[in-house]
Amino acid sequence: EKSGKPYPDMVKYGDDIWHCMHPEFLADQLTLSLDRLGLATLDVCLLHNPEYFLSHATRLGAGEQRELSTLRDEFYARLQLAFEYCERQVEAGRLRGYGVSSNTSTASPDEPGATSLSRMIEAAKAAAKNVGAAAHHFTVLQCPMNVHESGAALIKNTGPDNGSTLLDEALREGVAVLVNRPLNAMPAQRGGVVRLADVPVPAPEADFETQRQKVALLEEEYRKDLAPAVAHSGQGMLPADFFRWADELNRIRTQVQGLEHWEQIETQMIAPHVNQVLRALSEAFTGTIAEQWETWRDRYVPELLALLRTLHREASERSRLRAEDLHRTIDPLLPEQRRKATLSQKALWVLASTGGVTSVLNGMRTPAYVDDALQILRWEPLSDSRRVYDRCAEKK
């Protein structure tokens, strides 16, 4: 846009979230991807989250029920245009196939942002016809799926009269389905991320309230002896409020849903603020007051970290209890020899056993995660994974 040549059909969903699937944009991105990978041909190219168009239009007030049909027609027209570009790239030898990664392809058809696999295939067939291809090359769909988010298997949202599930339609049309987030569930009613894995609980170090009082006393000492020496421009947070974690952590303690939630709070809210203030004050103080600051800082940081560890342990315990509850929910539906497996193995096995699921995409950051996941490849598929999804849906 700065050059005066903006891409057409750009969806400005947010300040840092712009989305486009116009052929001009796709042409640039495909060239960049091929160059970066050092390849002449991609096996498959997925258009990522095209539903941003629907979500953005709905948020702007264009998604009322009386307009939704028209809005979706425009969406699939844009998708068809993108598919025509992809079909031409197949003909040119730069792609072997293409598809879509859509978080809302498993949603209820009543949701404004829902996408439909059957309508994507219709768009692909029309695209192939328009460019003179004998058959379309829409070969892959990626969607979220896990034992808590089983819309791909349970929700009829595609096909004639929305009479089919995504997985049924994919099997019928020969579309490969890659499922993501197999161990990171986002059950809407509970909110936040639920990690589908067993959680070790650290041994207790200190009582929360006892440790909180230690931190509170140190923070009061800072406000009395150090904060008055901090220059303040009159804007922004007062120096006296730089360290109020004893009160703040006590306030949010009961709101922490589990380990995943706590880690998000700690890494995104607490650590950046504390580190920034510590660094700024270490640079600002000079002379005798600097020595006093360093002495206080070296006493305060270990106590604050100890307080954070108590909350980490409490969050771990909440996650452990939730994991145990899920074990109890699904174990009666599993063969006896699999009931001692880890929760992550059970969650992955159920997905891998589900008809229509081609591949389960599982991010594994340590060798132990890899070893845990690989075990299920040696197991016979679960005979009826649908019962697990039904049981988990009943528990929501």
Short mmCIF file of C-alpha atoms in Angstrom, two decimals:
data_model
loop_
_atom_site.label_atom_id
_atom_site.label_comp_id
_atom_site.label_asym_id
_atom_site.label_seq_id
_atom_site.Cartn_x
_atom_site.Cartn_y
_atom_site.Cartn_z
CA GLU A 1 0.00 0.00 0.00
CA LYS A 2 2.85 2.38 0.77
CA SER A 3 4.07 1.99 -2.80
CA GLY A 4 0.64 2.88 -4.13
CA LYS A 5 0.01 -0.63 -5.46
CA PRO A 6 -2.14 -2.38 -2.84
CA TYR A 7 -3.22 -5.97 -3.34
CA PRO A 8 -6.88 -6.24 -4.37
CA ASP A 9 -9.45 -7.68 -1.94
CA MET A 10 -7.27 -7.17 1.13
CA VAL A 11 -9.15 -7.95 4.36
CA LYS A 12 -7.90 -5.69 7.16
CA TYR A 13 -9.07 -7.78 10.08
CA GLY A 14 -6.86 -6.04 12.65
CA ASP A 15 -3.84 -3.77 12.95
CA ASP A 16 -1.45 -6.69 12.61
CA ILE A 17 -3.80 -9.12 10.84
CA TRP A 18 -4.31 -8.47 7.15
CA HIS A 19 -5.52 -11.33 4.99
CA CYS A 20 -5.62 -11.76 1.23
CA MET A 21 -6.23 -14.62 -1.18
CA HIS A 22 -6.34 -12.64 -4.42
CA PRO A 23 -4.24 -14.18 -7.24
CA GLU A 24 -1.86 -11.20 -7.29
CA PHE A 25 -1.03 -11.79 -3.63
CA LEU A 26 -0.84 -15.57 -4.04
CA ALA A 27 1.53 -15.18 -6.98
CA ASP A 28 4.00 -13.21 -4.90
CA GLN A 29 3.72 -15.55 -1.93
CA LEU A 30 4.15 -18.73 -3.97
CA THR A 31 7.26 -17.34 -5.63
CA LEU A 32 8.70 -16.34 -2.26
CA SER A 33 7.93 -19.77 -0.79
CA LEU A 34 9.49 -21.67 -3.66
CA ASP A 35 12.60 -19.48 -3.53
CA ARG A 36 12.89 -19.82 0.23
CA LEU A 37 12.54 -23.62 0.06
CA GLY A 38 14.76 -23.98 -2.98
CA LEU A 39 12.09 -25.95 -4.82
CA ALA A 40 10.54 -25.86 -8.27
CA THR A 41 7.27 -27.48 -7.14
CA LEU A 42 5.23 -27.59 -3.94
CA ASP A 43 3.41 -30.82 -3.17
CA VAL A 44 0.48 -28.87 -1.78
CA CYS A 45 -0.32 -25.24 -1.02
CA LEU A 46 -2.90 -24.47 1.67
CA LEU A 47 -4.82 -21.19 1.76
CA HIS A 48 -4.76 -20.27 5.43
CA ASN A 49 -7.91 -19.15 7.27
CA PRO A 50 -9.89 -17.71 4.36
CA GLU A 51 -12.78 -17.30 6.81
CA TYR A 52 -11.21 -14.03 7.93
CA PHE A 53 -13.33 -12.51 5.16
CA LEU A 54 -16.54 -13.76 6.79
CA SER A 55 -15.46 -12.86 10.31
CA HIS A 56 -14.44 -9.37 9.27
CA ALA A 57 -17.66 -8.70 7.36
CA THR A 58 -19.75 -9.99 10.26
CA ARG A 59 -17.88 -7.81 12.72
CA LEU A 60 -18.59 -4.79 10.55
CA GLY A 61 -22.31 -5.58 10.64
CA ALA A 62 -22.65 -7.23 7.23
CA GLY A 63 -23.36 -10.64 8.65
CA GLU A 64 -27.02 -10.40 9.60
CA GLN A 65 -28.99 -13.53 8.71
CA ARG A 66 -30.77 -11.82 5.80
CA GLU A 67 -27.36 -11.00 4.26
CA LEU A 68 -25.39 -14.11 5.17
CA SER A 69 -26.25 -16.01 2.00
CA THR A 70 -25.03 -13.15 -0.19
CA LEU A 71 -21.91 -12.75 1.94
CA ARG A 72 -21.08 -16.42 1.58
CA ASP A 73 -21.60 -16.29 -2.18
CA GLU A 74 -18.99 -13.54 -2.37
CA PHE A 75 -16.67 -15.54 -0.13
CA TYR A 76 -16.81 -18.63 -2.35
CA ALA A 77 -16.45 -16.46 -5.47
CA ARG A 78 -13.19 -15.12 -4.01
CA LEU A 79 -12.14 -18.64 -3.12
CA GLN A 80 -12.90 -19.83 -6.66
CA LEU A 81 -10.72 -17.05 -8.05
CA ALA A 82 -7.87 -18.20 -5.78
CA PHE A 83 -8.44 -21.80 -6.86
CA GLU A 84 -8.26 -20.79 -10.53
CA TYR A 85 -4.82 -19.36 -9.83
CA CYS A 86 -3.82 -22.59 -8.09
CA GLU A 87 -5.10 -24.70 -10.98
CA ARG A 88 -2.96 -22.67 -13.39
CA GLN A 89 0.04 -23.24 -11.16
CA VAL A 90 -0.63 -26.99 -11.24
CA GLU A 91 -0.63 -26.79 -15.01
CA ALA A 92 2.61 -24.81 -14.88
CA GLY A 93 4.22 -27.45 -12.68
CA ARG A 94 4.68 -25.21 -9.64
CA LEU A 95 2.01 -27.02 -7.57
CA ARG A 96 0.87 -30.61 -7.42
CA GLY A 97 -2.24 -29.79 -5.45
CA TYR A 98 -3.84 -27.24 -3.17
CA GLY A 99 -6.32 -26.95 -0.35
CA VAL A 100 -7.53 -24.91 2.56
CA SER A 101 -6.72 -24.67 6.25
CA SER A 102 -9.85 -23.44 7.98
CA ASN A 103 -10.58 -23.27 11.70
CA THR A 104 -14.30 -22.87 11.04
CA SER A 105 -14.79 -25.77 8.61
CA THR A 106 -16.02 -27.82 11.58
CA ALA A 107 -18.40 -25.19 12.93
CA SER A 108 -22.18 -25.28 12.95
CA PRO A 109 -23.58 -24.02 9.63
CA ASP A 110 -25.54 -21.43 11.61
CA GLU A 111 -22.35 -19.65 12.64
CA PRO A 112 -21.65 -16.66 10.38
CA GLY A 113 -17.98 -17.56 9.98
CA ALA A 114 -18.56 -21.24 9.19
CA THR A 115 -17.03 -22.63 5.99
CA SER A 116 -18.24 -25.65 4.03
CA LEU A 117 -16.05 -28.34 2.48
CA SER A 118 -18.67 -29.18 -0.15
CA ARG A 119 -18.84 -25.56 -1.29
CA MET A 120 -15.05 -25.44 -1.45
CA ILE A 121 -15.13 -28.49 -3.71
CA GLU A 122 -17.82 -26.87 -5.87
CA ALA A 123 -15.56 -23.83 -6.20
CA ALA A 124 -12.62 -26.06 -7.11
CA LYS A 125 -14.61 -27.87 -9.79
CA ALA A 126 -15.74 -24.55 -11.27
CA ALA A 127 -12.16 -23.24 -11.15
CA ALA A 128 -10.84 -26.29 -12.97
CA LYS A 129 -13.51 -25.95 -15.65
CA ASN A 130 -12.74 -22.26 -16.14
CA VAL A 131 -9.05 -22.91 -16.78
CA GLY A 132 -9.66 -25.96 -18.94
CA ALA A 133 -8.39 -28.60 -16.50
CA ALA A 134 -9.84 -32.09 -16.79
CA ALA A 135 -10.28 -32.36 -13.01
CA HIS A 136 -9.69 -30.16 -10.00
CA HIS A 137 -6.65 -30.51 -7.75
CA PHE A 138 -8.23 -29.54 -4.42
CA THR A 139 -6.73 -32.39 -2.42
CA VAL A 140 -6.29 -31.34 1.23
CA LEU A 141 -8.25 -29.72 4.03
CA GLN A 142 -6.73 -28.87 7.39
CA CYS A 143 -8.93 -28.30 10.45
CA PRO A 144 -8.73 -28.42 14.26
CA MET A 145 -9.84 -31.62 15.95
CA ASN A 146 -9.41 -33.30 19.31
CA VAL A 147 -11.59 -35.20 21.77
CA HIS A 148 -13.14 -31.94 23.01
CA GLU A 149 -13.50 -30.33 19.57
CA SER A 150 -15.00 -33.09 17.46
CA GLY A 151 -17.13 -31.07 15.05
CA ALA A 152 -15.43 -32.71 12.06
CA ALA A 153 -16.92 -36.03 13.14
CA LEU A 154 -20.16 -34.95 14.83
CA ILE A 155 -21.53 -31.76 13.24
CA LYS A 156 -23.44 -32.02 9.98
CA ASN A 157 -22.46 -28.82 8.24
CA THR A 158 -21.70 -29.62 4.62
CA GLY A 159 -23.05 -31.38 1.56
CA PRO A 160 -26.65 -31.17 0.29
CA ASP A 161 -28.87 -29.56 2.93
CA ASN A 162 -25.88 -29.69 5.31
CA GLY A 163 -26.54 -33.39 5.71
CA SER A 164 -22.94 -34.55 6.06
CA THR A 165 -20.09 -34.11 8.47
CA LEU A 166 -16.77 -32.79 7.22
CA LEU A 167 -15.13 -36.21 7.53
CA ASP A 168 -17.96 -37.96 5.67
CA GLU A 169 -17.75 -35.43 2.86
CA ALA A 170 -13.97 -35.71 2.70
CA LEU A 171 -14.15 -39.49 2.39
CA ARG A 172 -16.77 -39.22 -0.33
CA GLU A 173 -14.77 -36.67 -2.33
CA GLY A 174 -11.32 -38.16 -1.77
CA VAL A 175 -9.98 -35.13 0.12
CA ALA A 176 -7.19 -35.74 2.62
CA VAL A 177 -7.87 -34.30 6.08
CA LEU A 178 -5.04 -33.03 8.27
CA VAL A 179 -6.15 -32.35 11.83
CA ASN A 180 -4.29 -29.85 13.99
CA ARG A 181 -4.32 -28.99 17.70
CA PRO A 182 -4.77 -32.66 18.71
CA LEU A 183 -3.54 -31.94 22.24
CA ASN A 184 -4.56 -28.27 22.62
CA ALA A 185 -8.32 -28.11 22.99
CA MET A 186 -10.36 -24.93 23.13
CA PRO A 187 -13.76 -25.96 24.44
CA ALA A 188 -15.68 -22.72 24.15
CA GLN A 189 -17.80 -23.14 27.26
CA ARG A 190 -14.74 -23.53 29.50
CA GLY A 191 -12.64 -20.90 27.81
CA GLY A 192 -8.89 -20.96 27.30
CA VAL A 193 -6.69 -23.82 26.19
CA VAL A 194 -7.01 -27.28 27.72
CA ARG A 195 -3.85 -29.35 27.34
CA LEU A 196 -4.72 -32.99 26.66
CA ALA A 197 -1.73 -34.44 28.45
CA ASP A 198 -0.83 -35.68 31.91
CA VAL A 199 0.64 -32.92 34.05
CA PRO A 200 3.33 -33.51 36.69
CA VAL A 201 2.76 -31.52 39.87
CA PRO A 202 5.92 -30.11 41.50
CA ALA A 203 6.53 -30.81 45.17
CA PRO A 204 5.30 -28.00 47.43
CA GLU A 205 7.92 -25.44 48.46
CA ALA A 206 5.98 -22.88 50.43
CA ASP A 207 2.45 -21.95 51.43
CA PHE A 208 1.01 -19.32 49.11
CA GLU A 209 -0.09 -16.91 51.83
CA THR A 210 3.16 -17.20 53.78
CA GLN A 211 5.18 -16.49 50.64
CA ARG A 212 2.82 -13.71 49.59
CA GLN A 213 3.40 -11.92 52.91
CA LYS A 214 7.16 -12.05 52.34
CA VAL A 215 6.74 -10.44 48.95
CA ALA A 216 4.27 -7.88 50.33
CA LEU A 217 6.74 -6.75 53.00
CA LEU A 218 9.51 -6.33 50.46
CA GLU A 219 7.23 -4.38 48.14
CA GLU A 220 6.22 -2.10 50.99
CA GLU A 221 9.91 -1.55 51.72
CA TYR A 222 10.44 -0.56 48.07
CA ARG A 223 7.56 1.93 48.20
CA LYS A 224 8.91 3.51 51.36
CA ASP A 225 12.66 3.63 50.68
CA LEU A 226 13.17 3.47 46.90
CA ALA A 227 10.10 4.66 45.01
CA PRO A 228 10.45 8.31 46.18
CA ALA A 229 13.88 8.42 44.51
CA VAL A 230 12.51 7.44 41.09
CA ALA A 231 11.96 10.38 38.74
CA HIS A 232 8.46 10.51 37.28
CA SER A 233 7.29 12.60 34.34
CA GLY A 234 3.71 12.74 35.55
CA GLN A 235 2.57 10.29 32.91
CA GLY A 236 2.18 6.54 33.06
CA MET A 237 2.44 4.27 36.06
CA LEU A 238 3.59 5.79 39.34
CA PRO A 239 6.92 4.41 40.63
CA ALA A 240 5.16 3.35 43.83
CA ASP A 241 3.03 0.97 41.74
CA PHE A 242 5.89 -0.78 39.95
CA PHE A 243 5.87 -3.68 42.39
CA ARG A 244 2.43 -4.70 43.62
CA TRP A 245 2.55 -8.37 42.77
CA ALA A 246 1.57 -9.55 46.23
CA ASP A 247 -1.86 -7.98 45.79
CA GLU A 248 -2.19 -8.64 42.08
CA LEU A 249 -1.32 -12.34 42.30
CA ASN A 250 -3.72 -12.76 45.18
CA ARG A 251 -6.43 -11.17 43.04
CA ILE A 252 -5.96 -13.43 40.02
CA ARG A 253 -5.21 -16.60 41.96
CA THR A 254 -8.73 -18.03 41.81
CA GLN A 255 -9.12 -17.07 38.15
CA VAL A 256 -6.29 -19.31 36.90
CA GLN A 257 -7.91 -22.18 35.00
CA GLY A 258 -4.93 -24.48 34.72
CA LEU A 259 -1.25 -24.74 33.85
CA GLU A 260 -1.66 -23.51 30.26
CA HIS A 261 -3.52 -20.44 31.48
CA TRP A 262 -0.96 -19.74 34.19
CA GLU A 263 1.98 -20.06 31.80
CA GLN A 264 0.29 -17.56 29.50
CA ILE A 265 -0.19 -15.11 32.37
CA GLU A 266 3.36 -15.56 33.62
CA THR A 267 5.09 -15.24 30.25
CA GLN A 268 2.91 -12.55 28.69
CA MET A 269 1.87 -10.37 31.63
CA ILE A 270 4.17 -10.83 34.62
CA ALA A 271 7.64 -11.58 33.27
CA PRO A 272 7.76 -8.78 30.64
CA HIS A 273 6.64 -6.15 33.15
CA VAL A 274 8.97 -7.27 35.94
CA ASN A 275 11.98 -7.56 33.63
CA GLN A 276 11.33 -4.16 32.08
CA VAL A 277 11.04 -2.43 35.45
CA LEU A 278 14.08 -4.18 36.89
CA ARG A 279 16.17 -3.20 33.89
CA ALA A 280 14.94 0.40 33.85
CA LEU A 281 15.55 1.00 37.55
CA SER A 282 18.97 -0.64 37.42
CA GLU A 283 19.91 1.90 34.76
CA ALA A 284 18.22 4.85 36.49
CA PHE A 285 19.65 4.55 39.99
CA THR A 286 23.17 5.87 40.64
CA GLY A 287 25.38 6.35 43.66
CA THR A 288 24.34 5.23 47.14
CA ILE A 289 20.71 4.66 46.17
CA ALA A 290 21.90 2.28 43.45
CA GLU A 291 23.57 0.09 46.06
CA GLN A 292 20.41 0.14 48.17
CA TRP A 293 18.37 -0.80 45.07
CA GLU A 294 20.66 -3.69 44.18
CA THR A 295 20.47 -5.07 47.72
CA TRP A 296 16.68 -4.87 47.70
CA ARG A 297 16.42 -6.33 44.19
CA ASP A 298 18.61 -9.31 45.09
CA ARG A 299 16.35 -10.05 48.07
CA TYR A 300 13.09 -9.43 46.22
CA VAL A 301 13.53 -11.43 43.02
CA PRO A 302 14.04 -14.86 44.67
CA GLU A 303 10.99 -14.31 46.89
CA LEU A 304 8.83 -13.25 43.94
CA LEU A 305 9.98 -16.28 41.97
CA ALA A 306 9.10 -18.51 44.92
CA LEU A 307 5.62 -16.98 44.99
CA LEU A 308 5.24 -17.58 41.26
CA ARG A 309 6.22 -21.22 41.77
CA THR A 310 3.44 -21.70 44.31
CA LEU A 311 0.94 -20.51 41.72
CA HIS A 312 2.57 -22.71 39.09
CA ARG A 313 2.06 -25.69 41.38
CA GLU A 314 -1.58 -24.79 42.06
CA ALA A 315 -2.22 -24.43 38.33
CA SER A 316 -0.52 -27.78 37.69
CA GLU A 317 -2.79 -29.40 40.25
CA ARG A 318 -5.88 -28.00 38.53
CA SER A 319 -4.69 -29.37 35.20
CA ARG A 320 -3.87 -32.73 36.76
CA LEU A 321 -7.39 -33.04 38.16
CA ARG A 322 -8.86 -32.11 34.78
CA ALA A 323 -6.69 -34.73 33.07
CA GLU A 324 -7.75 -37.38 35.57
CA ASP A 325 -11.38 -36.52 34.90
CA LEU A 326 -10.84 -37.03 31.16
CA HIS A 327 -9.15 -40.38 31.80
CA ARG A 328 -12.24 -41.46 33.78
CA THR A 329 -14.50 -40.27 31.00
CA ILE A 330 -12.90 -42.14 28.12
CA ASP A 331 -11.31 -45.19 29.79
CA PRO A 332 -14.52 -47.25 29.85
CA LEU A 333 -14.64 -46.90 26.05
CA LEU A 334 -11.07 -48.16 25.53
CA PRO A 335 -9.67 -51.69 25.54
CA GLU A 336 -8.29 -52.72 28.93
CA GLN A 337 -4.68 -52.77 27.71
CA ARG A 338 -4.87 -49.11 26.64
CA ARG A 339 -6.30 -47.66 29.83
CA LYS A 340 -2.85 -47.25 31.38
CA ALA A 341 -1.60 -45.19 28.45
CA THR A 342 -0.80 -41.50 28.87
CA LEU A 343 -3.58 -39.03 28.18
CA SER A 344 -1.72 -37.65 25.17
CA GLN A 345 -1.44 -41.16 23.70
CA LYS A 346 -5.15 -41.77 24.18
CA ALA A 347 -6.05 -38.42 22.61
CA LEU A 348 -3.80 -39.02 19.59
CA TRP A 349 -4.92 -42.65 19.19
CA VAL A 350 -8.60 -41.71 19.09
CA LEU A 351 -7.91 -39.18 16.32
CA ALA A 352 -5.66 -41.50 14.31
CA SER A 353 -8.37 -44.20 14.52
CA THR A 354 -11.09 -41.94 13.15
CA GLY A 355 -12.35 -42.63 9.65
CA GLY A 356 -11.63 -39.76 7.29
CA VAL A 357 -8.64 -38.44 9.26
CA THR A 358 -5.58 -38.76 7.03
CA SER A 359 -2.90 -37.30 9.29
CA VAL A 360 -2.70 -35.96 12.83
CA LEU A 361 -0.40 -32.93 13.07
CA ASN A 362 1.30 -33.01 16.44
CA GLY A 363 3.93 -30.50 17.48
CA MET A 364 6.63 -32.33 19.46
CA ARG A 365 9.36 -30.18 20.99
CA THR A 366 11.31 -32.80 22.94
CA PRO A 367 12.49 -36.38 22.30
CA ALA A 368 10.23 -37.52 25.14
CA TYR A 369 7.17 -36.10 23.33
CA VAL A 370 8.24 -37.92 20.16
CA ASP A 371 8.70 -41.23 21.99
CA ASP A 372 5.32 -40.85 23.67
CA ALA A 373 3.48 -40.15 20.42
CA LEU A 374 5.19 -42.83 18.33
CA GLN A 375 3.82 -45.58 20.56
CA ILE A 376 0.34 -45.30 19.07
CA LEU A 377 1.60 -46.15 15.58
CA ARG A 378 2.08 -49.71 16.83
CA TRP A 379 -1.49 -50.04 18.07
CA GLU A 380 -4.47 -51.38 16.18
CA PRO A 381 -7.00 -48.61 15.49
CA LEU A 382 -9.76 -48.08 18.03
CA SER A 383 -12.85 -49.77 16.63
CA ASP A 384 -15.35 -47.02 17.51
CA SER A 385 -13.81 -43.62 18.11
CA ARG A 386 -17.22 -41.96 17.65
CA ARG A 387 -18.26 -43.12 21.11
CA VAL A 388 -15.36 -41.21 22.66
CA TYR A 389 -16.36 -37.99 20.93
CA ASP A 390 -19.98 -38.46 21.97
CA ARG A 391 -19.03 -39.09 25.59
CA CYS A 392 -16.75 -36.05 25.75
CA ALA A 393 -19.45 -33.89 24.16
CA GLU A 394 -21.88 -35.00 26.85
CA LYS A 395 -19.42 -33.87 29.53
CA LYS A 396 -19.13 -30.28 28.22
#
